Short mmCIF file of C-alpha atoms in Angstrom, two decimals:
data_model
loop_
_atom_site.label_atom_id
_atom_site.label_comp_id
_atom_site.label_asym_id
_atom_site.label_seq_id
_atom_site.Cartn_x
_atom_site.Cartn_y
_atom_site.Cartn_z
CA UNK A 239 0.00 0.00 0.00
CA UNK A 240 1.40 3.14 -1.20
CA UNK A 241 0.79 6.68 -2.42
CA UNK A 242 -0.20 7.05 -6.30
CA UNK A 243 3.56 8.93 -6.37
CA UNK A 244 5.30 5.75 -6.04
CA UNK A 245 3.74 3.89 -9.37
CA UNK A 246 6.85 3.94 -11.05
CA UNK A 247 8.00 1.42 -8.34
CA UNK A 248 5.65 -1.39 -9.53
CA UNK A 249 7.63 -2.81 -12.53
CA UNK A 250 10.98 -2.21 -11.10
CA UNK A 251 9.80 -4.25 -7.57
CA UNK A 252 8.34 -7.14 -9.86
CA UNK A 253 11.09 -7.34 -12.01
CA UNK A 254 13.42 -7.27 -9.60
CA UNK A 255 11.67 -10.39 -7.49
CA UNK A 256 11.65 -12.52 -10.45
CA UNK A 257 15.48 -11.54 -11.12
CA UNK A 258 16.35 -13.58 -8.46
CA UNK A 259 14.94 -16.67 -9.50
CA UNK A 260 13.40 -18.15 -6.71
CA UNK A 261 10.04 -19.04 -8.62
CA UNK A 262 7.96 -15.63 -6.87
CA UNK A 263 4.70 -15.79 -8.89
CA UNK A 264 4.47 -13.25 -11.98
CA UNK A 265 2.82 -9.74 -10.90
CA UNK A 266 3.63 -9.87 -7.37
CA UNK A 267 3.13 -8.43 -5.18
CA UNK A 268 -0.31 -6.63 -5.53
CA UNK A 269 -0.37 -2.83 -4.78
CA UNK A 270 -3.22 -0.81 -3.72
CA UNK A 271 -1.96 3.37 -4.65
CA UNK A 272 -3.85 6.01 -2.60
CA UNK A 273 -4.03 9.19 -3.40
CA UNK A 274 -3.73 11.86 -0.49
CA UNK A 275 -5.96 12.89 1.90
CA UNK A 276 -6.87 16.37 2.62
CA UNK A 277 -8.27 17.21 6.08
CA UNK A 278 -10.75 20.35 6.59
CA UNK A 279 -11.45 21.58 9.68
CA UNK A 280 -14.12 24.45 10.97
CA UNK A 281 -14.77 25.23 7.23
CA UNK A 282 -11.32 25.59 6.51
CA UNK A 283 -8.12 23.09 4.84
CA UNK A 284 -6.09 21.91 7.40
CA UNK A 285 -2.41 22.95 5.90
CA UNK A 286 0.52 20.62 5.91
CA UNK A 287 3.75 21.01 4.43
CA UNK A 288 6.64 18.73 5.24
CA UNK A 289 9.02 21.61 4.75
CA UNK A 290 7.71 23.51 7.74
CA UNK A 291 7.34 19.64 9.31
CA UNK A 292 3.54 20.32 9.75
CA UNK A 293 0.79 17.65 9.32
CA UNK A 294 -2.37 15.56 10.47
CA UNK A 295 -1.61 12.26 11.59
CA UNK A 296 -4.17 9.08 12.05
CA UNK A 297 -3.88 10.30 16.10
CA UNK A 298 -5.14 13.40 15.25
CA UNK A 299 -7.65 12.26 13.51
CA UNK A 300 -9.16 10.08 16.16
CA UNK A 301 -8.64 12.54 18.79
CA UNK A 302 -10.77 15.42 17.16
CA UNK A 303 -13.67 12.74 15.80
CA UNK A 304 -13.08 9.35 17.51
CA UNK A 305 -12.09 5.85 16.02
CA UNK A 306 -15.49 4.64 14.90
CA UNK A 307 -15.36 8.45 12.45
CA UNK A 308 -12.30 7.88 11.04
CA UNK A 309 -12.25 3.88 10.58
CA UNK A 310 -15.96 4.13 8.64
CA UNK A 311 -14.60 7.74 6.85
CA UNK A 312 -11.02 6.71 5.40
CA UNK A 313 -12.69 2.57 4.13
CA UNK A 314 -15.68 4.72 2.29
CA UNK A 315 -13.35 5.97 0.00
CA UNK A 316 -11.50 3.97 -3.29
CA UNK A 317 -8.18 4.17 -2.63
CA UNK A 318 -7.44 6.19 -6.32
CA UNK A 319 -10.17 8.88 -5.76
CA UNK A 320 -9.00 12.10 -4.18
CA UNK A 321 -10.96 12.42 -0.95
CA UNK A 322 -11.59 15.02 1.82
CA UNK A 323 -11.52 14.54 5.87
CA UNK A 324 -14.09 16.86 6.90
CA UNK A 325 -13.72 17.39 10.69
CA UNK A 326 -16.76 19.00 11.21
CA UNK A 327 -19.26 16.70 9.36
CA UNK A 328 -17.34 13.63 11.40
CA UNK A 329 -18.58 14.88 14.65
CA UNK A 330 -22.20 15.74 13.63
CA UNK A 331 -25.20 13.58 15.02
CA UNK A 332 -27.53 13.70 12.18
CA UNK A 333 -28.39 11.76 8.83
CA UNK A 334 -25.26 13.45 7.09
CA UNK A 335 -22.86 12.00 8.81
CA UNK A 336 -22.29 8.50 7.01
CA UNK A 337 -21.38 6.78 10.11
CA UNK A 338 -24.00 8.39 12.26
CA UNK A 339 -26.63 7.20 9.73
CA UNK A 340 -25.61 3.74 9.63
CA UNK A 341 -25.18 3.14 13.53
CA UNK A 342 -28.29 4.99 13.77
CA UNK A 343 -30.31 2.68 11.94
CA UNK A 344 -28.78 -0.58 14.18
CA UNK A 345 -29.26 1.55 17.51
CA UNK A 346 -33.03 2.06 16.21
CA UNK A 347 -33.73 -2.01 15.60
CA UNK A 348 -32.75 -2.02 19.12
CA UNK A 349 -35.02 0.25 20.61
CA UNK A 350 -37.76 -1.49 18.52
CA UNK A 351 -36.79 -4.91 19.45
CA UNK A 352 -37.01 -3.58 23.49
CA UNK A 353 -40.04 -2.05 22.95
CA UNK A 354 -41.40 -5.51 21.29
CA UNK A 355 -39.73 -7.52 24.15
CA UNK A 356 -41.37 -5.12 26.99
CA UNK A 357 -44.72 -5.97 24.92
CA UNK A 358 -44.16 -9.32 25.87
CA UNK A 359 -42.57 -10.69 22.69
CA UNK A 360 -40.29 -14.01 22.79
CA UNK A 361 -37.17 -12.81 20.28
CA UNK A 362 -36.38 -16.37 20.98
CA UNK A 363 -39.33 -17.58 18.92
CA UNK A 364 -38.52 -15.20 15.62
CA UNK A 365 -36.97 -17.82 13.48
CA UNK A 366 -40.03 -19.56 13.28
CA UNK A 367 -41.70 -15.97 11.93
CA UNK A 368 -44.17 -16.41 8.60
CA UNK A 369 -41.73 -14.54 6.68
CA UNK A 370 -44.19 -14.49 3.77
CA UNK A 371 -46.63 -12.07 5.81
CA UNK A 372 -43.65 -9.52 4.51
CA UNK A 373 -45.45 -7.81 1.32
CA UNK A 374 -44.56 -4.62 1.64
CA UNK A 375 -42.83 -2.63 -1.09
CA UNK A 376 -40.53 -1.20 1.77
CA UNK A 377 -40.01 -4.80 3.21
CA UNK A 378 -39.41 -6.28 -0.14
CA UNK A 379 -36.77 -3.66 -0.51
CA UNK A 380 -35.02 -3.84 2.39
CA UNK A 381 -34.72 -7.89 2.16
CA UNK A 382 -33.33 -7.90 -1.27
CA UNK A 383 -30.72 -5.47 0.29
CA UNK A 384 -29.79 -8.23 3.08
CA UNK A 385 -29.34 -11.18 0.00
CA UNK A 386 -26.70 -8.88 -1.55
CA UNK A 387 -24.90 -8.95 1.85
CA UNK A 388 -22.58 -12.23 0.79
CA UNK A 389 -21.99 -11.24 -2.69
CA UNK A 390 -20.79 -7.84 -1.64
CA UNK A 391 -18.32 -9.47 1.06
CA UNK A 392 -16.60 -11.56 -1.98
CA UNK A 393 -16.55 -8.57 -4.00
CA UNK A 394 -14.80 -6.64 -1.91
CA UNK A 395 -12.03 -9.63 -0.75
CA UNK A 396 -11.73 -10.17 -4.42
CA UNK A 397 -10.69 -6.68 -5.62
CA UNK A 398 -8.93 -5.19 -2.53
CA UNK A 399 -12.28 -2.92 -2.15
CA UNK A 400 -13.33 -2.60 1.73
CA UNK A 401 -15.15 0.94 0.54
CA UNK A 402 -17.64 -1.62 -0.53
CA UNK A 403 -18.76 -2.68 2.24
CA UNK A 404 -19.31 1.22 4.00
CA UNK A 405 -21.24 1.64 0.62
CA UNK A 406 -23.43 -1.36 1.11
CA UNK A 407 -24.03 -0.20 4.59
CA UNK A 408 -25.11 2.97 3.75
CA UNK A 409 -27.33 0.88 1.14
CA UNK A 410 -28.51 -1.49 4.15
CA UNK A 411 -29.04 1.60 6.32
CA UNK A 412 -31.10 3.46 3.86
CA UNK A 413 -33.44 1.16 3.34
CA UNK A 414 -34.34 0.39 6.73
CA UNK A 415 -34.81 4.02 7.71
CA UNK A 416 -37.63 4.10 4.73
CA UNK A 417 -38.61 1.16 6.40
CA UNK A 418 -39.04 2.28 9.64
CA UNK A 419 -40.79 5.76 8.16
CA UNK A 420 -43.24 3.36 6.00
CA UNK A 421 -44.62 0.75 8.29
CA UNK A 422 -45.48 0.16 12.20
CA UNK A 423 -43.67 -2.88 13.96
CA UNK A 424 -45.15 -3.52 16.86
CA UNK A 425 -48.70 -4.36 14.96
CA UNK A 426 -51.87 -5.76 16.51
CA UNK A 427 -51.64 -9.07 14.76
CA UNK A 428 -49.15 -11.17 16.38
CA UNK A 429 -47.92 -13.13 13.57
CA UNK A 430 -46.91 -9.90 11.77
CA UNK A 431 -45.48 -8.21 14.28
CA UNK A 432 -43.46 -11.30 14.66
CA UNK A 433 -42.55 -11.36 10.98
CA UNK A 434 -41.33 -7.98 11.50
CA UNK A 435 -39.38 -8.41 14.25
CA UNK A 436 -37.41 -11.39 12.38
CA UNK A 437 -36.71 -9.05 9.84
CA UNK A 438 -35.19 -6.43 12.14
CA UNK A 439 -33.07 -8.71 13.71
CA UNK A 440 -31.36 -10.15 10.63
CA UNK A 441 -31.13 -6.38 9.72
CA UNK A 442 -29.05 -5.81 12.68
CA UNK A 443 -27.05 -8.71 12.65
CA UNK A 444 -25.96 -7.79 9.41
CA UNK A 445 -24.97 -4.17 10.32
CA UNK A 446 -23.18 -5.28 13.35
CA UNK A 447 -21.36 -8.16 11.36
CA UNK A 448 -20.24 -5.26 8.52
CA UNK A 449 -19.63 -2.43 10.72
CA UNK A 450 -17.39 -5.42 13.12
CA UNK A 451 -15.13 -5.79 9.97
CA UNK A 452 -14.43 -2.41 9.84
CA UNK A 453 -13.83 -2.18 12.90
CA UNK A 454 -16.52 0.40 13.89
CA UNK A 455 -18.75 -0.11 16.85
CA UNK A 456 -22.84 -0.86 16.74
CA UNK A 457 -23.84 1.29 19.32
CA UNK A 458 -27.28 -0.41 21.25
CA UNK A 459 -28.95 3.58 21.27
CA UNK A 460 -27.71 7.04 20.51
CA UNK A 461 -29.29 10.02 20.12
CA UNK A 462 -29.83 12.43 17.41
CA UNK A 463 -29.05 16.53 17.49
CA UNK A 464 -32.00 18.35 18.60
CA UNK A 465 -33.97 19.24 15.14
CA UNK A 466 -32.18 16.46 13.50
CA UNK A 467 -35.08 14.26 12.91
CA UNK A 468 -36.97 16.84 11.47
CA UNK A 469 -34.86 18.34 8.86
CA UNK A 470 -34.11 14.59 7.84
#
């Protein structure tokens, strides 16, 4: 892994590891070439210039925003797109913050799933849910979603591409919030309610399996900015 600067190393590495005959496969090793990251802060570029011996490091990073920010922030991006750190949109509670909107949506199954368990609901029973009580558009959507979750996970092992799998969680994340804007959960009729709940819970597994490879947490409740779930 290297900055897009070094490219001219590729050839002479490779050629150089199979001058010394020792049978190294042709074409290795792989390289992944990022280009540079630049960091804004309270509206404004964060200079660095190693001249002067000024610049951001990962530290910094997690000290002004937190791990969970900075681990979702730097794997959303492909590695030969030019990307920006903002500071300020890092630390923001609301829908556009990336990692804020996906941890959102796994804190909310939770609160759901409590509320359906203070009800007097067995979660222990859900895998035995009539799944096909699901007809909803919204549902419908948000399933199809969770069958792209294995396909994605290859994908992204195949081609060096974990930004695929913050993508797909934003995916994943969106369509549960229409979800929960579209339908009630905790229904009269037990069966659906039931249904519903099943599907929540596979929703959250999922997140918290993605969001655990990325090493980002899948926080159990949080809470928005005041006026955040309104201008969403």
């Amino acid at each position: 892994i290297q900055g897009t600067d070094h490219h001219g190393t590729i050839a002479r590495v490779r050629a150089g590891l199979q001058g010394v005959g020792l049978g190294i496969p042709q074409g290795y090793p792989d390289y992944v070439l990022h280009k540079m990251v630049t960091v804004m802060k309270g509206g404004e570029e964060v200079k660095i210039s190693k001249r002067a011996g000024s610049y951001v490091t990962l530290r910094d990073l997690v000290d002004w925003t937190g791990r969970d920010a900075v681990r979702f922030f730097m794997l959303s991006r492909k590695a030969d797109t030019e990307f920006v750190f903002d500071v300020d949109l890092a630390l923001k509670k609301n829908d556009e913050n990336p990692v804020f909107y996906v941890q959102y949506a796994h804190a909310r199954i939770c609160s759901v799933i409590q509320q359906f368990v203070e009800k007097g609901g067995d979660v222990a029973t859900l895998h035995g849910a009539d799944m096909t009580l699901l007809t909803a558009p919204s549902e419908a959507a948000l399933m199809l979603e969770l069958a792209r979750f294995p396909e994605v996970l290859a994908g992204a092992a195949a081609d060096f591409a974990p930004h695929d799998i913050a993508f797909y969680l934003r995916d994943l994340a969106g369509a549960f919030h229409s979800y929960y804007a579209s339908e009630r959960f905790l229904v009269d009729d037990p069966a659906l309610a039931a249904a519903r709940m099943a599907l929540l819970a596979a929703v959250r597994q999922v997140l918290r399996n993605a969001l655990g490879m990325m090493g980002v947490s899948a926080p159990d409740a949080m809470a928005r900015e005041a006026g955040a779930e309104a201008s969403a």
